[in-house]
Short mmCIF file of C-alpha atoms in Angstrom, two decimals:
data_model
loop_
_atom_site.label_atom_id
_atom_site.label_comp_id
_atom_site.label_asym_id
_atom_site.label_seq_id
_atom_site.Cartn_x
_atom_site.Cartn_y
_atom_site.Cartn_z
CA UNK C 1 -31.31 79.02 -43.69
CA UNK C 2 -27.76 78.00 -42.69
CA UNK C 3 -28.91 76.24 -39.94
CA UNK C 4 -30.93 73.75 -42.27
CA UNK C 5 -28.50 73.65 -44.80
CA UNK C 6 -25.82 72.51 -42.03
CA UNK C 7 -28.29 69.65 -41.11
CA UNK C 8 -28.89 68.41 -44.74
CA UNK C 9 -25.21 68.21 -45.32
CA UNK C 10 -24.80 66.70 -41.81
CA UNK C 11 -27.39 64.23 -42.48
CA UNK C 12 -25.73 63.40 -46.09
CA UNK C 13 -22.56 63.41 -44.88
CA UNK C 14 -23.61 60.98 -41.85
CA UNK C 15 -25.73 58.76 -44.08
CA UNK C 16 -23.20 57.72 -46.35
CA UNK C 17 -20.74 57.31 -43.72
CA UNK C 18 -22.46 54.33 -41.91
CA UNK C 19 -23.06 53.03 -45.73
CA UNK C 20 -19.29 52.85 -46.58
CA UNK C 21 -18.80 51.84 -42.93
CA UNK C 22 -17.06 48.65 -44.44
CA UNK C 23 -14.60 51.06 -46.36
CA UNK C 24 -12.84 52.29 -43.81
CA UNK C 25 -11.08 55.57 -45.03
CA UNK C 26 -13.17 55.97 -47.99
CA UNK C 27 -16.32 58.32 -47.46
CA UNK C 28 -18.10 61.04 -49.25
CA UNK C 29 -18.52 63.27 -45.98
CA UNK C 30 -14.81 65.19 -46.98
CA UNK C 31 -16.29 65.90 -50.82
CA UNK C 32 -20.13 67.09 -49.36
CA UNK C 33 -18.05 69.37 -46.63
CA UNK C 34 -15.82 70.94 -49.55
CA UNK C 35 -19.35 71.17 -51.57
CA UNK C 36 -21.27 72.82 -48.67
CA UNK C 37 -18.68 75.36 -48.53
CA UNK C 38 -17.76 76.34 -52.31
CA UNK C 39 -21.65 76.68 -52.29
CA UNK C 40 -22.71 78.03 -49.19
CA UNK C 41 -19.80 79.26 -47.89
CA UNK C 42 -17.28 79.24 -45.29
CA UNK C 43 -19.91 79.00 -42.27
CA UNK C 44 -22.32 76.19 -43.93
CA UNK C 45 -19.00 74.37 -44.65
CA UNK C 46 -17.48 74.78 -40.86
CA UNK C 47 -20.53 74.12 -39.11
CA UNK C 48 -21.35 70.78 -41.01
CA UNK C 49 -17.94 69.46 -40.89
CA UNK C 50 -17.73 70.16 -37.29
CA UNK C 51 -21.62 68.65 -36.70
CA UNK C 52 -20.92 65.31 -38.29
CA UNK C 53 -17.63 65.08 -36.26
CA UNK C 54 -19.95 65.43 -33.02
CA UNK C 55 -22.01 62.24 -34.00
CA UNK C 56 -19.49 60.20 -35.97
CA UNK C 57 -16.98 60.85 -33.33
CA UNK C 58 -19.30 59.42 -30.34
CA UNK C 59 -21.27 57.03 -32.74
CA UNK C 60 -19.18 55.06 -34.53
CA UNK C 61 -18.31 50.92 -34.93
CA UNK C 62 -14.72 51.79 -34.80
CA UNK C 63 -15.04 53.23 -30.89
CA UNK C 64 -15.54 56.31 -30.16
CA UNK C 65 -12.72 59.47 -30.39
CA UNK C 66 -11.66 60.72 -27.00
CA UNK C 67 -11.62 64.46 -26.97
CA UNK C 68 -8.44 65.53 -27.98
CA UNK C 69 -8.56 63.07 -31.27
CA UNK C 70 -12.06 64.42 -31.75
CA UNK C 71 -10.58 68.13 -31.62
CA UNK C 72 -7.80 67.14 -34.11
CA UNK C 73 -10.47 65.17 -36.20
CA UNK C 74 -12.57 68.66 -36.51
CA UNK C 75 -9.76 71.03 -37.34
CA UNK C 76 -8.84 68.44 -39.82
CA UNK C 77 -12.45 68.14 -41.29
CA UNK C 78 -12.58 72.14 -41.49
CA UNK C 79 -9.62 72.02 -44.18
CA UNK C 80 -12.16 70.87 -46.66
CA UNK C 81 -14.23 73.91 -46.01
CA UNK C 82 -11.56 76.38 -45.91
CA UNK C 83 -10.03 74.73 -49.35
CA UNK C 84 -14.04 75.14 -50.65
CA UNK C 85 -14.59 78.20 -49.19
CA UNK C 86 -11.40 79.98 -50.42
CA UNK C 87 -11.65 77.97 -54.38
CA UNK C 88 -14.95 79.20 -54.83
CA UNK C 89 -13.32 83.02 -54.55
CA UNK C 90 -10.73 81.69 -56.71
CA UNK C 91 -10.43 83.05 -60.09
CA UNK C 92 -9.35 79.84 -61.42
CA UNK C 93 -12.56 78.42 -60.14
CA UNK C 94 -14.84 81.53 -61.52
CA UNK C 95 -13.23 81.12 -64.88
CA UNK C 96 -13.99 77.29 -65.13
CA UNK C 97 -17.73 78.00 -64.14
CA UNK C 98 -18.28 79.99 -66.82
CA UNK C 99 -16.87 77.80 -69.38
CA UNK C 100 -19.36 75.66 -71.32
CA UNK C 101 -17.73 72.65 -70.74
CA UNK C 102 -15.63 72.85 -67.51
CA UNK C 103 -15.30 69.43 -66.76
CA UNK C 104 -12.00 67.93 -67.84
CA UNK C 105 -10.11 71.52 -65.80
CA UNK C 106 -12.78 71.38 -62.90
CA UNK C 107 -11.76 67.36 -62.49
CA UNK C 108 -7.88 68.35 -62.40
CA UNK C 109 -8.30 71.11 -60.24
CA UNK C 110 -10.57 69.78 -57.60
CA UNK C 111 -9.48 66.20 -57.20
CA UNK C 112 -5.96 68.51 -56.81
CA UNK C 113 -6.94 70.95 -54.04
CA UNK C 114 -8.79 67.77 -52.48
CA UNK C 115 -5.71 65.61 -52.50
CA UNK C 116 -4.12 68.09 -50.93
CA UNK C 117 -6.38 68.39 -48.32
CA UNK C 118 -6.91 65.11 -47.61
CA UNK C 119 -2.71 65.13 -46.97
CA UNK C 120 -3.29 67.59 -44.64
CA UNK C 121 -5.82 66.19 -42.57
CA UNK C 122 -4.40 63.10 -42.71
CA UNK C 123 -1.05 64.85 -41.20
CA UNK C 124 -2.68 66.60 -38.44
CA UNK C 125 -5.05 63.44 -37.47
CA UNK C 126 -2.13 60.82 -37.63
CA UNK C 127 -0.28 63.50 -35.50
CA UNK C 128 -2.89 63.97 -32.70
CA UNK C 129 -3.46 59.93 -32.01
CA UNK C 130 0.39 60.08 -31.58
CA UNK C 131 1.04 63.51 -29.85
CA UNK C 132 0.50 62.05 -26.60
CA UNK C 133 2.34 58.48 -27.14
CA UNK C 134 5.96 59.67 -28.35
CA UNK C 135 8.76 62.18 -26.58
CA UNK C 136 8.24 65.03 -28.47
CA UNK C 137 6.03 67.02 -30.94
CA UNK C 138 8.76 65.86 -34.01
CA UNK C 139 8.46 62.54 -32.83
CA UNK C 140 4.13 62.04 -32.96
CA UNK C 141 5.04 64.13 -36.34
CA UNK C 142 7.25 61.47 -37.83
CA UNK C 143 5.69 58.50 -36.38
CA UNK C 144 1.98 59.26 -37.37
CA UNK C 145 3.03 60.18 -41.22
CA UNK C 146 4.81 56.29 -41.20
CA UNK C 147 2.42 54.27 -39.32
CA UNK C 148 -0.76 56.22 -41.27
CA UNK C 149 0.65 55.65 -44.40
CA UNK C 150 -1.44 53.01 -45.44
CA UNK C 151 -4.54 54.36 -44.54
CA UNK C 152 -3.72 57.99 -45.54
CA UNK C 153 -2.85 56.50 -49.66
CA UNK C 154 -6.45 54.89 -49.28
CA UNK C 155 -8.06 58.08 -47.90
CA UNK C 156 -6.18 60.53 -50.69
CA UNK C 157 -6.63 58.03 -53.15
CA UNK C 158 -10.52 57.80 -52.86
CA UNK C 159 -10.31 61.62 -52.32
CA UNK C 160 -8.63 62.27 -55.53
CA UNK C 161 -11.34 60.66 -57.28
CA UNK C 162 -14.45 61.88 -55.32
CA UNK C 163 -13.04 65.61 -55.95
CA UNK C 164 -12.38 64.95 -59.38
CA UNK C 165 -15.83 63.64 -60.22
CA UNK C 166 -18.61 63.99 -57.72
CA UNK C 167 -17.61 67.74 -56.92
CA UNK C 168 -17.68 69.08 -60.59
CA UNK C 169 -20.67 67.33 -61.19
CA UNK C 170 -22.54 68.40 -57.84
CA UNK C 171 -20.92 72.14 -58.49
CA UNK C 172 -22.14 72.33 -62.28
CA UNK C 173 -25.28 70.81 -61.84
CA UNK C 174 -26.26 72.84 -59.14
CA UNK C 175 -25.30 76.30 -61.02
CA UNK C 176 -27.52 74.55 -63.74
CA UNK C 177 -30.46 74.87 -61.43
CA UNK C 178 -29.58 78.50 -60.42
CA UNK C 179 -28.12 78.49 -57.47
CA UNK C 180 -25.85 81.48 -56.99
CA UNK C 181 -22.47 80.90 -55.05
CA UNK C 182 -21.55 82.72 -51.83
CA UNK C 183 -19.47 85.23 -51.31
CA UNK U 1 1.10 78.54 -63.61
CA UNK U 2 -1.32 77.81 -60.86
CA UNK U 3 -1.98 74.41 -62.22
CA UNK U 4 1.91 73.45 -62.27
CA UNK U 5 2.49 74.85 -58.75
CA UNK U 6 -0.73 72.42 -57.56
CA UNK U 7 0.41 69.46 -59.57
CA UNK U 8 4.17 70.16 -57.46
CA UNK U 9 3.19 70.07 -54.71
CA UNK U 10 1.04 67.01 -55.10
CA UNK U 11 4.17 65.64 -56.55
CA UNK U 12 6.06 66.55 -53.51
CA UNK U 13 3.00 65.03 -51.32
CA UNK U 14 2.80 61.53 -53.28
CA UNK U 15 6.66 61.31 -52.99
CA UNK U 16 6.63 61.62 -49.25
CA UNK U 17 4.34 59.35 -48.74
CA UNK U 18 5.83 56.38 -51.38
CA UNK U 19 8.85 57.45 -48.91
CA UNK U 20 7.14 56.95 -45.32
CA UNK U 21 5.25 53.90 -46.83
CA UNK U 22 8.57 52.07 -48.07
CA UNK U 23 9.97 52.94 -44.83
CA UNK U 24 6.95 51.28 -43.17
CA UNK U 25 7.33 48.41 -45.15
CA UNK U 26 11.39 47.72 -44.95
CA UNK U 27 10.34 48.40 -41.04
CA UNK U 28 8.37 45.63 -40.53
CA UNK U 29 9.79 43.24 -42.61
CA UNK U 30 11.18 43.84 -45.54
CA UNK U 31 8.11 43.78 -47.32
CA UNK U 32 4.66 43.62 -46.07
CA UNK U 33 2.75 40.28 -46.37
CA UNK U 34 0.29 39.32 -48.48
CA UNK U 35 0.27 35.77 -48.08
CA UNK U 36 -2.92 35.89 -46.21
CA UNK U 37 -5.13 37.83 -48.66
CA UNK U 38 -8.45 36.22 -48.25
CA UNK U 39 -11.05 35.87 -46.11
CA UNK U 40 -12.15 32.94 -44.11
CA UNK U 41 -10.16 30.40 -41.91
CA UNK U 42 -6.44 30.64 -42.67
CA UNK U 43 -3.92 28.12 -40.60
CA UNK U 44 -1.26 29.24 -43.72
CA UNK U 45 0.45 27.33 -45.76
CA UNK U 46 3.53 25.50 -45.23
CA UNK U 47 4.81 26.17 -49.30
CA UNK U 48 8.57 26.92 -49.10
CA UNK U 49 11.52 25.61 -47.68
CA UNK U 50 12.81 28.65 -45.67
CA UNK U 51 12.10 28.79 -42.12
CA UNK U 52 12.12 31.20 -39.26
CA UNK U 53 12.26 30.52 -35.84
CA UNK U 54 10.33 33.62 -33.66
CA UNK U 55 9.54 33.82 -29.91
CA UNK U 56 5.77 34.38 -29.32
CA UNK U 57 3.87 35.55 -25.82
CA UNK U 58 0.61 35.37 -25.38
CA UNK U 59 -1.11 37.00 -22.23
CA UNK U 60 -4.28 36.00 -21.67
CA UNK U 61 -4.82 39.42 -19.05
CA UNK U 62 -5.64 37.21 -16.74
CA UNK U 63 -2.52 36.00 -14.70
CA UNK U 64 -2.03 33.28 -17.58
CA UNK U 65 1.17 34.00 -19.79
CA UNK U 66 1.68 31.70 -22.00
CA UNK U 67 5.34 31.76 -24.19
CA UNK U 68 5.54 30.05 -27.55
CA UNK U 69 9.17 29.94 -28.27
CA UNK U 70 11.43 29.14 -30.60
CA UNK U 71 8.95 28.32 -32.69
CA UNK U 72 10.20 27.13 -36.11
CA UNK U 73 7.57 28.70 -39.02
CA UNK U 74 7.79 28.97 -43.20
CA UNK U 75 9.73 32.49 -43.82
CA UNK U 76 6.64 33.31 -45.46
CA UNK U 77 3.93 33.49 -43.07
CA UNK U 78 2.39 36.79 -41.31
CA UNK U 79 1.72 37.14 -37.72
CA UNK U 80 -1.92 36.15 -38.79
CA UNK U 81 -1.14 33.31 -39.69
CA UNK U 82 1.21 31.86 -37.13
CA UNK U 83 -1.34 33.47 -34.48
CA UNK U 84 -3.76 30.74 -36.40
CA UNK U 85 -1.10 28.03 -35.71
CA UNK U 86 -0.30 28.85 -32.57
CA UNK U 87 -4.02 29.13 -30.88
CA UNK U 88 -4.78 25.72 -33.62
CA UNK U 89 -7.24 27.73 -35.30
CA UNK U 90 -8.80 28.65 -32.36
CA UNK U 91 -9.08 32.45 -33.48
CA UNK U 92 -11.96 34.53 -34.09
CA UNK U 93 -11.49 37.75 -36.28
CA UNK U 94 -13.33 39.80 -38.31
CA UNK U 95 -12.02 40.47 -42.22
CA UNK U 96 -11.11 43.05 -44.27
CA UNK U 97 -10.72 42.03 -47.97
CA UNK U 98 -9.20 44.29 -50.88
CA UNK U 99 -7.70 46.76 -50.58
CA UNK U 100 -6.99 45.98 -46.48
CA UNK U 101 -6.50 42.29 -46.63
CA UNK U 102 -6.33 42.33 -42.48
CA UNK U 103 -8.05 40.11 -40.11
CA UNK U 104 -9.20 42.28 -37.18
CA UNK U 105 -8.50 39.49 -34.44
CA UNK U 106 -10.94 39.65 -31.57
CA UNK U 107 -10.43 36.52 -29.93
CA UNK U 108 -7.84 33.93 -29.13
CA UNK U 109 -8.77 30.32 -27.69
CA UNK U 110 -11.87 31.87 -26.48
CA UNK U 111 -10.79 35.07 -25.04
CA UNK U 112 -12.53 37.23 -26.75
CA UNK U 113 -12.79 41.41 -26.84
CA UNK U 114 -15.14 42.94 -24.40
CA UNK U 115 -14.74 46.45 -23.57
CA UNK U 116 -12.80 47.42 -22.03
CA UNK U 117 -10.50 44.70 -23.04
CA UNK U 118 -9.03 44.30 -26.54
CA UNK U 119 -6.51 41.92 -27.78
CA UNK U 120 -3.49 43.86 -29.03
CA UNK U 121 0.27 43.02 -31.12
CA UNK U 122 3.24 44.13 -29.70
CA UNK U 123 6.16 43.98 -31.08
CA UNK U 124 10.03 43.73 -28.90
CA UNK U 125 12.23 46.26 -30.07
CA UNK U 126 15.62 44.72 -29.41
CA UNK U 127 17.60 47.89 -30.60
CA UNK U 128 15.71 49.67 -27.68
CA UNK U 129 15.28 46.63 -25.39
CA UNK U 130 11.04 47.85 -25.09
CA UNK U 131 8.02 46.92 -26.22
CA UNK U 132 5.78 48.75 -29.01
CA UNK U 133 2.59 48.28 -29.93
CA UNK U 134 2.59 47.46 -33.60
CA UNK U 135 1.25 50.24 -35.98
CA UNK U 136 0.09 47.53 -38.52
CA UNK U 137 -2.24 45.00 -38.37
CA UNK U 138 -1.11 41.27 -37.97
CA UNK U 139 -1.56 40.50 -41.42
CA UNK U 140 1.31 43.02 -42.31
CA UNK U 141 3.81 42.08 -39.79
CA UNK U 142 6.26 39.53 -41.56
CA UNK U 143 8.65 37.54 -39.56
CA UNK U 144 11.77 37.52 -39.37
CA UNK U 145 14.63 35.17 -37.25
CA UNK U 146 14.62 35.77 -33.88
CA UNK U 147 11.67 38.28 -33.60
CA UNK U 148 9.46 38.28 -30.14
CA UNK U 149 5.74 39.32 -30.35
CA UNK U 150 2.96 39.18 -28.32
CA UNK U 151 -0.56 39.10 -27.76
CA UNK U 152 -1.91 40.65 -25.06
CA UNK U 153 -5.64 40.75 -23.68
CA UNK U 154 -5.82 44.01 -21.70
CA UNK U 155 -6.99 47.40 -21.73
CA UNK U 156 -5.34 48.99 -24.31
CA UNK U 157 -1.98 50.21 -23.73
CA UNK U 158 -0.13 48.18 -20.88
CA UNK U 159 2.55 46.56 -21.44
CA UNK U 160 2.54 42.80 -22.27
CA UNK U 161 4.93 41.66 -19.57
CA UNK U 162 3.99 43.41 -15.76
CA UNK U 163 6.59 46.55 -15.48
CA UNK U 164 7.99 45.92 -18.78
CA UNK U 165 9.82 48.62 -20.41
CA UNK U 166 7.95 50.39 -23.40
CA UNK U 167 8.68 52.65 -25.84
CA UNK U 168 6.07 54.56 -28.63
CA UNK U 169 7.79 52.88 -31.70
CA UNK U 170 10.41 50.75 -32.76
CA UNK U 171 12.12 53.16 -35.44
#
């Protein structure tokens, strides 16, 4: 069962990647790994982020990562399903679900936890490309937060949103249907 | 409580990076340039009276160096742009429109990428004496009097002078 429901969320999350190819920095893949794990749990979550990362990694118009970005790239990914994993424990989270109309709170507190986790995989990613370029660990540290900036605002900017709509939605819709959440 | 603590710290986050992105601006620049916003051919425009003068190399990877210097330009133009002038157009790129407004240039009077080889900006540090490959595109690079850049053709990162000193940044 986890096994297929890593490969849907793989398959999503690859999908409408190479759709919003043009976009660089703005996918759905980081929202569908926090989903995958607030619903399915920690493993579901893992696995998927660090499946996609295995394809887009090697496949990919942009080049491909060598291994050490592609390590960073995965660690990074997995922050969305620890943040999923460990919200969906979360009383604040519990409370909200069982609230007739969670939305507005949901919104706030998801595109919240996800701009925060987009921050910190942007961090650690900017900080791999450069831990290998500059003197010392402080320096890849310092130099990857300035020259990322750009791209990182895009990427937590579209984040923000994504978590503050899609995941509510996806979340709410799919306790609608039934589906229990993991513990 | 807990949603006070979460909207501090995203506080905290968005301030750091309005910090490292003014940094990255007054870095290279000043301010970053959008004088080349859209798509499609762009040789700039020559609007303005200010001019800078900036010292240009272009290494075609293969033996062929060619130095643009002195080269007198509107204060306002990118390194997009005067790439454009420089190569008379002759510049193939791919774009990037809103929000990135780059051109993504992969090829220069008919030296064009092929992997291995990709054109790449560097940028001379003159407070380190070094090279640096430029963390922006060539859109965002604005120039300023005196500045050396270069293109180089090669596979990605030597420097773009043989045995030339480099360093990771120029901060």
């Amino acid at each position: 069962m986890k096994v297929a429901l890593i490969a849907v969320f793989t398959a999503l999350s690859l999908g409408t990647n190479y759709v919003m190819i043009d976009l660089p920095n703005v996918k759905l893949m980081d929202a569908l790994i926090f989903i995958a794990a607030f619903l399915f749990g920690l493993e579901v979550g893992l696995g998927s982020a660090i499946s996609i990362w295995l394809i887009y990694g090697f496949i990919n118009p942009y080049g491909q990562a060598d291994p050490l970005l592609l390590f960073f790239l995965m660690t990074g990914e997995s922050f969305y399903a620890i943040a999923g994993a460990f919200l969906s424990r979360a009383s604040a989270a519990q409370d909200l679900l069982n609230n007739a109309r969670p939305y507005k709170r949901m919104g706030l507190l998801f595109g919240l936890i996800g701009f925060q986790a987009t921050f910190a995989y942007d961090v650690l990613t900017n900080f791999g490309s450069w831990i290998f370029k500059t003197n010392s660990l402080y320096q890849a540290l310092v130099i990857g937060l300035i020259t990322g900036v750009p791209f990182a605002i895009i990427h937590e900017a579209s984040n923000l949103v994504f978590f503050a709509t899609v995941v509510p939605l996806a979340i709410i819709a799919s306790r609608r249907i039934g589906l229990p959440l993991q513990k | 409580m807990f949603y006070l603590v979460l909207g501090l710290i995203a506080a905290l986050l968005v301030a750091a990076q309005v910090g490292a992105y003014y940094y990255l601006q007054r870095s290279y620049g000043g301010s970053l340039s959008t004088s080349s916003a859209q798509c499609g051919p762009s040789s700039g425009s020559s609007a303005g009276t200010n001019v800078v003068e900036t010292n240009t190399l272009i290494n075609y990877g293969n033996g062929t160096l060619r130095w643009f210097n002195e080269t007198n330009i509107p204060a306002t133009w990118n390194f997009y742009q005067l790439t454009v002038h420089l190569a008379n157009g002759n510049v193939k790129e791919q774009c990037y429109g809103t929000p990135y407004n780059e051109h993504y240039v992969t090829g220069i009077n008919n030296v064009n990428n092929r992997s291995p080889f990709y054109w790449t900006v560097w940028i001379f540090c003159q407070s380190q004496n070094a090279w640096a490959t430029s963390p922006v595109g060539a859109d965002m690079i604005r120039l300023s009097n005196g500045q050396t850049l270069a293109w180089a053709y090669e596979v990605p990162y030597q420097p773009p002078l043989p045995n030339a000193r480099t360093v990771a940044s120029c901060f």
